[in-house]
PDB file of C-alpha atoms in Angstrom:
ATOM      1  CA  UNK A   1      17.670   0.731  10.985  1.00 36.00           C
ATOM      2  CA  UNK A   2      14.486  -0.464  12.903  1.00 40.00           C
ATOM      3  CA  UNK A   3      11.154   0.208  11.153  1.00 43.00           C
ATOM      4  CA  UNK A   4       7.940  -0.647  13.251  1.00 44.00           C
ATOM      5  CA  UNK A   5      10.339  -2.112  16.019  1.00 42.00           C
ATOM      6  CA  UNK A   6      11.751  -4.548  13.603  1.00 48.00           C
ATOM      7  CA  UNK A   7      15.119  -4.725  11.743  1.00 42.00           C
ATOM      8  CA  UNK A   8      15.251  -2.819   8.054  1.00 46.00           C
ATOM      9  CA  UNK A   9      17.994  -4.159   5.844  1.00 45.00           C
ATOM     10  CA  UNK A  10      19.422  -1.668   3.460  1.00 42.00           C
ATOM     11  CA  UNK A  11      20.437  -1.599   0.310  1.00 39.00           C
ATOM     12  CA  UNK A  12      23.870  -3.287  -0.648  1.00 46.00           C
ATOM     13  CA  UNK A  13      23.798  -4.645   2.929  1.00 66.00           C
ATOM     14  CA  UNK A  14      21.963  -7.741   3.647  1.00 81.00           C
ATOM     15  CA  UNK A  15      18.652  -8.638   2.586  1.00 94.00           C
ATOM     16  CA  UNK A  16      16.125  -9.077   5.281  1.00 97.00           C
ATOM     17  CA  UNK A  17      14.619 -13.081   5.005  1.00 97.00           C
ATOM     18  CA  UNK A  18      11.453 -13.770   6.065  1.00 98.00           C
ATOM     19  CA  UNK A  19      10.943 -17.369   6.253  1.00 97.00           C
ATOM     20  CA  UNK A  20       7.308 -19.287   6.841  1.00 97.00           C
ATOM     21  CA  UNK A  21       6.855 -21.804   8.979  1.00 97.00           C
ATOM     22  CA  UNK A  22       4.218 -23.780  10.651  1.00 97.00           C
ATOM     23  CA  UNK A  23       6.300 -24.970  14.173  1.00 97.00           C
ATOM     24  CA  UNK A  24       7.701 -23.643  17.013  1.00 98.00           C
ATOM     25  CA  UNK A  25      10.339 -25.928  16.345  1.00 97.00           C
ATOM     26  CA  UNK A  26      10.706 -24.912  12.084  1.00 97.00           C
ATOM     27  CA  UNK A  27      11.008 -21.505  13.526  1.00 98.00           C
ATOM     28  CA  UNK A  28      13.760 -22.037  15.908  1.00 97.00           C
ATOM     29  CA  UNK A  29      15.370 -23.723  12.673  1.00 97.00           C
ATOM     30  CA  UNK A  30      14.916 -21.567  10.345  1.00 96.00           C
ATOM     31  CA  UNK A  31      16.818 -18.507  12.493  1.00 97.00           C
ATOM     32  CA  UNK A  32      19.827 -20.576  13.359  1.00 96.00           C
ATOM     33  CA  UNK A  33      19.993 -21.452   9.764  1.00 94.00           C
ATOM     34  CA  UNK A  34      19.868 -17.433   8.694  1.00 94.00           C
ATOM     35  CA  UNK A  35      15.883 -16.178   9.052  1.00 96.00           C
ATOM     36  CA  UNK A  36      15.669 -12.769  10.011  1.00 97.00           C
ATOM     37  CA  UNK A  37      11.709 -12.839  10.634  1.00 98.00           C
ATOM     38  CA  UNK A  38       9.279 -15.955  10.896  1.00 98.00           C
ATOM     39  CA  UNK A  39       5.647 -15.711   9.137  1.00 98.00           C
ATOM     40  CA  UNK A  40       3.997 -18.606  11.592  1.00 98.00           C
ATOM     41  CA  UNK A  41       1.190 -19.786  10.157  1.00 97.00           C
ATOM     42  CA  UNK A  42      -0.485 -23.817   9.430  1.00 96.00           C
ATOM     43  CA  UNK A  43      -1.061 -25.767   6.384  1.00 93.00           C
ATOM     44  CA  UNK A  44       1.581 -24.553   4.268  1.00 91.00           C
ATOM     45  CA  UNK A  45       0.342 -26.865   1.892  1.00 88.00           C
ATOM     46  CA  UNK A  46      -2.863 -24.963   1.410  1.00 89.00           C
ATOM     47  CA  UNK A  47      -0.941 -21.896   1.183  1.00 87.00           C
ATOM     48  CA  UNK A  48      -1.493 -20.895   5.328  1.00 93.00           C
ATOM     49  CA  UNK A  49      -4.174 -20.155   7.548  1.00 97.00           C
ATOM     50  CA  UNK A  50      -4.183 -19.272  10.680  1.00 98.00           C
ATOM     51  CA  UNK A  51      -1.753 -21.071  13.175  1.00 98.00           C
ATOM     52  CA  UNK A  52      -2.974 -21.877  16.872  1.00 98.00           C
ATOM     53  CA  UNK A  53      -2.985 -20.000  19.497  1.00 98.00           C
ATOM     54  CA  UNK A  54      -0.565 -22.279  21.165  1.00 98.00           C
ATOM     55  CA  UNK A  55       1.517 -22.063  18.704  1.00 98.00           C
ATOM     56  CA  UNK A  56       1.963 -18.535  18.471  1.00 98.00           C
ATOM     57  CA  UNK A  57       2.168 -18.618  22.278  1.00 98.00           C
ATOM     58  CA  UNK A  58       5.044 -20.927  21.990  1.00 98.00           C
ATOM     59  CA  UNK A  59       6.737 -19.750  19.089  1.00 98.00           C
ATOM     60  CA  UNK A  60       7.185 -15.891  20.407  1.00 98.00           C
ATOM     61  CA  UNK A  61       9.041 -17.186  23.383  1.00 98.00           C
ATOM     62  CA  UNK A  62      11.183 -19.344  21.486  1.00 98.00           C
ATOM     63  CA  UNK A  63      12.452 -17.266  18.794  1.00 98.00           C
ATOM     64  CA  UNK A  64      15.027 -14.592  18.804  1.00 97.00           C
ATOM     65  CA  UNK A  65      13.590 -12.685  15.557  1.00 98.00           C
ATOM     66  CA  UNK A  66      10.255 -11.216  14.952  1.00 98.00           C
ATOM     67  CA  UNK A  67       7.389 -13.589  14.616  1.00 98.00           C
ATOM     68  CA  UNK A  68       4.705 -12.061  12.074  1.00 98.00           C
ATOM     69  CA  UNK A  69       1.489 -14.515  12.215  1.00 98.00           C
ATOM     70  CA  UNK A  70      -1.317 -15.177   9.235  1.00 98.00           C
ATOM     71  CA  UNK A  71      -4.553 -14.134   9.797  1.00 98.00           C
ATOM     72  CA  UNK A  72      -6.544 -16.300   7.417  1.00 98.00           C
ATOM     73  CA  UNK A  73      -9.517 -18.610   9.102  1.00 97.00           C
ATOM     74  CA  UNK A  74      -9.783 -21.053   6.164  1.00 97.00           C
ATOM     75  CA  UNK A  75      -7.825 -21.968   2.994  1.00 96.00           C
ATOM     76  CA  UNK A  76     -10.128 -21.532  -0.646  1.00 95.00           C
ATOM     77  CA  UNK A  77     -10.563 -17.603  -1.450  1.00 96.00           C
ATOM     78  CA  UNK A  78      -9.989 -14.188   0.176  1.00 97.00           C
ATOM     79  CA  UNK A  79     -13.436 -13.116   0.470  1.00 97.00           C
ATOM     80  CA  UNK A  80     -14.869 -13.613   4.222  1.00 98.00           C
ATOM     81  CA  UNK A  81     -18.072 -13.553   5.650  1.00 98.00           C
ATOM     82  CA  UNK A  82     -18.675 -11.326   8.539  1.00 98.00           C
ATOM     83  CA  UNK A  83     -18.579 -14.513  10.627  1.00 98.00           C
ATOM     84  CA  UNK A  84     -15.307 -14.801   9.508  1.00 98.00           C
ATOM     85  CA  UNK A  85     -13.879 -11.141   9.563  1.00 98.00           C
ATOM     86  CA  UNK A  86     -15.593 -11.436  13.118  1.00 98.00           C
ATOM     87  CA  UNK A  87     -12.951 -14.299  13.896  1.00 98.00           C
ATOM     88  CA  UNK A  88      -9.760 -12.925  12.560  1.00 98.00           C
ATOM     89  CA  UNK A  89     -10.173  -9.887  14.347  1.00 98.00           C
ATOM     90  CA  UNK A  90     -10.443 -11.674  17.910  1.00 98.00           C
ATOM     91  CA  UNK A  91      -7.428 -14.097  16.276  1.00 98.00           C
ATOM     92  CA  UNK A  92      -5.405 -10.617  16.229  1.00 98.00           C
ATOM     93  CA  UNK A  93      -6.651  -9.267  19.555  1.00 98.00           C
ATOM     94  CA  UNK A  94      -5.657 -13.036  21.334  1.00 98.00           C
ATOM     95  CA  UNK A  95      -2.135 -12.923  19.544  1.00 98.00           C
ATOM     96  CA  UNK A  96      -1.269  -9.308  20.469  1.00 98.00           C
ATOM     97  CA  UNK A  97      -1.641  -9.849  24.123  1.00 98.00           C
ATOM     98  CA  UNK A  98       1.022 -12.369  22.839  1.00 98.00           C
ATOM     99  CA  UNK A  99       3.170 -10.229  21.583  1.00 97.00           C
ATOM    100  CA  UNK A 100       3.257 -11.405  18.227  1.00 98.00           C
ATOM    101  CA  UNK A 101       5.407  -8.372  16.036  1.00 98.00           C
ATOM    102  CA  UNK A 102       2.977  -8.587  13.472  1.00 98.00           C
ATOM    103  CA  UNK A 103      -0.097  -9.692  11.147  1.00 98.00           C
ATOM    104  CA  UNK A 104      -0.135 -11.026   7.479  1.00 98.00           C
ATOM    105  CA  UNK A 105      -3.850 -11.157   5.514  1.00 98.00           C
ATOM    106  CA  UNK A 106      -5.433 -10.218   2.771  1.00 98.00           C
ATOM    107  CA  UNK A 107      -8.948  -9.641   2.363  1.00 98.00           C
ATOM    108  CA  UNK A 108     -10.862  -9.134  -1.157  1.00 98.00           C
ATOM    109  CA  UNK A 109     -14.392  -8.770  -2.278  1.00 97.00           C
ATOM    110  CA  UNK A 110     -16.367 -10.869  -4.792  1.00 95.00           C
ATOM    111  CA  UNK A 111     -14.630  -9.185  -7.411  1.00 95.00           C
ATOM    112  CA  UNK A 112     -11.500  -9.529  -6.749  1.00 92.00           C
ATOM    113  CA  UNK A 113     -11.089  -6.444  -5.628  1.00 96.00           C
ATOM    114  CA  UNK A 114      -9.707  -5.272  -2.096  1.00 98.00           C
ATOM    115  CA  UNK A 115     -12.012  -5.199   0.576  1.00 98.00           C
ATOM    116  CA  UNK A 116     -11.056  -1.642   1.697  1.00 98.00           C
ATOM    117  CA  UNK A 117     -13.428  -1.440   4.436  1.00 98.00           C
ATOM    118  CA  UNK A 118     -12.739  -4.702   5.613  1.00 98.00           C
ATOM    119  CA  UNK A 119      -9.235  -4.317   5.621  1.00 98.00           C
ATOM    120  CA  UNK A 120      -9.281  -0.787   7.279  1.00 98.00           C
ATOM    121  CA  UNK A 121     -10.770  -2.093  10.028  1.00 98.00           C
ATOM    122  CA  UNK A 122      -8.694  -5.233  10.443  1.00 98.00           C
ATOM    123  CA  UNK A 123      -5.380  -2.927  10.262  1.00 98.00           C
ATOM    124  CA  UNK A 124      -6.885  -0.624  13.230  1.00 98.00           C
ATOM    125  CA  UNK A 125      -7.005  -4.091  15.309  1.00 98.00           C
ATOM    126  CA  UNK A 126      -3.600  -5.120  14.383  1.00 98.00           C
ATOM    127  CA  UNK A 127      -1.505  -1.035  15.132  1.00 97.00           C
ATOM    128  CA  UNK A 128       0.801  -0.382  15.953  1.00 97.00           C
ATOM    129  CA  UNK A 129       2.588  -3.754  14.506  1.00 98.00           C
ATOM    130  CA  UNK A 130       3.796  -4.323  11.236  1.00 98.00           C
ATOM    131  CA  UNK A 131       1.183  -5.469   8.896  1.00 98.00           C
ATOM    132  CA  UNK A 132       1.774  -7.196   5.641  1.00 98.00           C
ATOM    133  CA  UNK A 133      -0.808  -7.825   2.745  1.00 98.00           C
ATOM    134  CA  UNK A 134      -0.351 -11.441   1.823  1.00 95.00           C
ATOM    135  CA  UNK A 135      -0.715 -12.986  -2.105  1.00 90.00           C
ATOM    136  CA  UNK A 136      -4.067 -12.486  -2.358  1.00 94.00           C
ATOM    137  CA  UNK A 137      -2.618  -9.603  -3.976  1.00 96.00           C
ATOM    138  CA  UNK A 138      -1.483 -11.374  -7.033  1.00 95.00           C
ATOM    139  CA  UNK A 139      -5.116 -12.180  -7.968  1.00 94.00           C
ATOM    140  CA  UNK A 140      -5.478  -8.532  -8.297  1.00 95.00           C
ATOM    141  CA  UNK A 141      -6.055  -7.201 -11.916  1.00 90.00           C
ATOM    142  CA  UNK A 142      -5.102  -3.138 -11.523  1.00 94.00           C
ATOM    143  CA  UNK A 143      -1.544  -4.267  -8.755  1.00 95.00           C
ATOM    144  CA  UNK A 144      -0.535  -0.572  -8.972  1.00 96.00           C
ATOM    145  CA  UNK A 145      -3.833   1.089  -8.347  1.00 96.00           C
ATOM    146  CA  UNK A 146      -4.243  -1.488  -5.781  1.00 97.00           C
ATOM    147  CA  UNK A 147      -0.538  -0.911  -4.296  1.00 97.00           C
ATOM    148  CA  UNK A 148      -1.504   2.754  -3.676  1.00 97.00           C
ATOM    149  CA  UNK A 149      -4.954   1.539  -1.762  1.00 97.00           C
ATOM    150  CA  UNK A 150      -3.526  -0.819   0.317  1.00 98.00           C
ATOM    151  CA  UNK A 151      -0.414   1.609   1.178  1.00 98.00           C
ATOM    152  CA  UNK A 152      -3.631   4.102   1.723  1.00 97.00           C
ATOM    153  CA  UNK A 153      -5.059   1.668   4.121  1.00 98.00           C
ATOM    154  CA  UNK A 154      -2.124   1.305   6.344  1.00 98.00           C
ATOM    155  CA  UNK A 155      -0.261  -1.801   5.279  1.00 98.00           C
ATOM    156  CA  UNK A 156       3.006  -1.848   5.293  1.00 98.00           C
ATOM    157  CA  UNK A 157       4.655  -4.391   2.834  1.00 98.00           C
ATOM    158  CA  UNK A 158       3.041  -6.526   0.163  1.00 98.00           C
ATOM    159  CA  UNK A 159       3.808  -9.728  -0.075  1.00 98.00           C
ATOM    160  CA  UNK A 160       3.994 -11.182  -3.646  1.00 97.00           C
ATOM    161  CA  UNK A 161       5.091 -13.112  -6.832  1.00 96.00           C
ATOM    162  CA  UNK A 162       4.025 -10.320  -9.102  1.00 94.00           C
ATOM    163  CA  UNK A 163       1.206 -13.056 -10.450  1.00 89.00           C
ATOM    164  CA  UNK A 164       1.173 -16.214 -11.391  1.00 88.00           C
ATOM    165  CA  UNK A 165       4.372 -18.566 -10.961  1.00 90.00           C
ATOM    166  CA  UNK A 166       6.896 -17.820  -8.857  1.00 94.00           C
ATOM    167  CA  UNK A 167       9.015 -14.352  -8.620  1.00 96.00           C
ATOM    168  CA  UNK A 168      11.213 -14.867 -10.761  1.00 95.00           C
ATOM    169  CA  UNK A 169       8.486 -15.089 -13.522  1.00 95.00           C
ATOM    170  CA  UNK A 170       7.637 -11.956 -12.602  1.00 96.00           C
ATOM    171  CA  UNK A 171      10.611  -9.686 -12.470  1.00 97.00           C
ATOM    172  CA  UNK A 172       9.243  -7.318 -14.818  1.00 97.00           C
ATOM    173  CA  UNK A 173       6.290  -6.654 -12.773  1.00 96.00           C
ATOM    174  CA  UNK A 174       8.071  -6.600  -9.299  1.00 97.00           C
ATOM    175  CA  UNK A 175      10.870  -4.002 -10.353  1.00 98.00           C
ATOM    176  CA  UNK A 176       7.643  -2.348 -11.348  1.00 97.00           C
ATOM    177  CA  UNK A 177       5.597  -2.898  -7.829  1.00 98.00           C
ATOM    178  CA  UNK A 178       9.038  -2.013  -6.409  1.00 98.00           C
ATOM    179  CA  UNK A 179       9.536   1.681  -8.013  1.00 97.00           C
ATOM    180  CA  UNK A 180       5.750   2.114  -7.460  1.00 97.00           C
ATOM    181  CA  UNK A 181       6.337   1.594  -3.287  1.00 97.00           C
ATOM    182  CA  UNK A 182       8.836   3.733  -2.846  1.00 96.00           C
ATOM    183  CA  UNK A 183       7.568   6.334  -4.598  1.00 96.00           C
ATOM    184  CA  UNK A 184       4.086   6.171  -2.642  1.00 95.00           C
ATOM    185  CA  UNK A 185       6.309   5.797   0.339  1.00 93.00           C
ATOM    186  CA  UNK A 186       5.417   3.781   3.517  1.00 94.00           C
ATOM    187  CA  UNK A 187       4.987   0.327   2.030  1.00 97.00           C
ATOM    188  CA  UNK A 188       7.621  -2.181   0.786  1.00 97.00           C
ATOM    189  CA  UNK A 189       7.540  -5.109  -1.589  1.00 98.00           C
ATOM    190  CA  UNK A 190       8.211  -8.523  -0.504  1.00 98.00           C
ATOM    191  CA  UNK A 191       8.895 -10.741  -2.911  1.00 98.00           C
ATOM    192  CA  UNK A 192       8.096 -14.395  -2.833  1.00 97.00           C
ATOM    193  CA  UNK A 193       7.159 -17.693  -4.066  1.00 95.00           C
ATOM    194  CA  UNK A 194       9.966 -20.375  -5.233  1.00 94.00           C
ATOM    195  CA  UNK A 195      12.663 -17.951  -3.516  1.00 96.00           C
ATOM    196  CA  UNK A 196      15.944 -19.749  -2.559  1.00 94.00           C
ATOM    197  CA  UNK A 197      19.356 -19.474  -2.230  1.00 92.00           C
ATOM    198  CA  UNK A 198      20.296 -19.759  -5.614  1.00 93.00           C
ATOM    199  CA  UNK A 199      17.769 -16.975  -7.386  1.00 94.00           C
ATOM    200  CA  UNK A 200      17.125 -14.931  -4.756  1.00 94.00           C
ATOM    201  CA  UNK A 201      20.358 -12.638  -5.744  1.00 94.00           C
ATOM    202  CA  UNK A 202      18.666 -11.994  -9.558  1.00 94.00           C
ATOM    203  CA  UNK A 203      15.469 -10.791  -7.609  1.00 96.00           C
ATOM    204  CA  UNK A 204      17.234  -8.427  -5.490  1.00 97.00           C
ATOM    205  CA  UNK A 205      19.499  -7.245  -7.773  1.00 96.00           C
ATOM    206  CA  UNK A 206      16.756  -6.929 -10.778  1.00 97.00           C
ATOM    207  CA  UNK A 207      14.528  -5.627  -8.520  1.00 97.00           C
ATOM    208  CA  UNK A 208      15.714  -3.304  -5.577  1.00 96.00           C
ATOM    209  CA  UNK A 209      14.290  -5.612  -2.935  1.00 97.00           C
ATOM    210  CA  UNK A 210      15.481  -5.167   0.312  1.00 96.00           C
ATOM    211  CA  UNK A 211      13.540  -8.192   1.996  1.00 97.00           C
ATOM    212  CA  UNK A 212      12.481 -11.572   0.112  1.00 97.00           C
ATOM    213  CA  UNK A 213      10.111 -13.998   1.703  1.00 97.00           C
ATOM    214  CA  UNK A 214      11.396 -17.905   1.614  1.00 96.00           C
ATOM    215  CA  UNK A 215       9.641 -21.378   2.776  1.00 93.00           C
ATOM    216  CA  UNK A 216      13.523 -22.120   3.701  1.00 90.00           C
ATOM    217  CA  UNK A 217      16.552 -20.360   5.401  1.00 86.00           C
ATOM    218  CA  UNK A 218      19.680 -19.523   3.830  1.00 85.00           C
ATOM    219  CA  UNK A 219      22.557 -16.481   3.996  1.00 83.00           C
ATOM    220  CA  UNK A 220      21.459 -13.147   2.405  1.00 83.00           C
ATOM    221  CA  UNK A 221      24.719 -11.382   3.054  1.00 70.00           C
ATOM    222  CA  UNK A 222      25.608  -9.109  -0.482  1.00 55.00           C
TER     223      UNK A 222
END
């Protein structure tokens, strides 16, 4: 099944891996070694920002999976100036002329809460792609109200360890986020953070994921 032009994985199928990477040539990697879609962003080690425009360029033609790219202009905190907002939204018009398959950000105020307004108008830049609210969502107090505002908004995954740690710290929590998405309908949970090959069975099956979200590549067959 193909959801916003991209590949769905079902339920006691395989799991759809997403895999982030900062290289044309990672990317290539990663889907020969089992990625089914490439987040593309730099500085990993900061936890991603925005990759170059060359990069994207090159990366697109080079892989045979969808290439989803972050749209963060600096590393620190989630809330942007207008400067800034003014930058990732010219970042997403130069990448869709691209034709990147789709956007990852997150965008909060000083309160940690999200920026609706902000965000509403970033996810009219990025349609019809697939957009995907990154883990700026697990500094967010209320994650269920929040879930149903940024499904509201037109996002449509979250990305997420369920808070702090990695997933499988937070199973609770993502079973939770999990029920709470498919009820609201439209919007998925991606789990992620310290993913691999040999958990990333207990978070599906705990959970009901369909996709996870992986800094490396390895077979999700069930």
């Amino acid at each position: 099944r193909r959801v916003h032009g991209e590949l769905r994985a079902e339920a006691g199928g395989m799991v759809l891996l997403e895999v982030c990477v900062e290289s044309t040539e990672a990317a290539v990697d990663a889907i020969h070694n089992g990625a089914h879609r490439i987040e593309l962003c730099a500085s990993l080690d900061e936890g991603g920002i925005s990759p170059s425009l060359s990069c994207v360029e090159s990366t697109v033609r080079a892989a045979s999976q969808p290439v989803h790219v972050m749209v963060r202009p600096r590393p620190g905190d989630f809330v942007y100036t207008a400067t800034e907002l003014e930058l990732m939204a010219s970042f997403v018009r130069q990448c869709k002329e691209l034709n990147v398959s789709g956007f990852v950000f997150g965008i909060l105020n000083h309160r940690n809460e999200v920026d609706v307004e902000a965000c509403r108008s970033l996810v009219s830049l990025c349609q019809p792609l697939s957009i995907t609210f990154h883990r700026a969502f697990d500094l967010l107090l209320d994650k269920v109200s929040s879930l149903h505002e940024i499904a509201s908004i037109g996002f449509h995954r979250v990305l997420t360890s369920g808070g702090p740690g990695n997933a499988v710290d937070n199973l609770d929590v993502l079973r939770q986020l999990t029920v709470v998405a498919r009820h609201v309908g439209g919007i998925l949970i991606l789990p992620g953070g310290g993913i691999r090959s040999h958990n990333y069975r207990n978070v599906v099956e705990y959970c009901g994921s369909t996709e996870v979200h992986s800094s490396t590549s390895f077979s999700t067959s069930l």
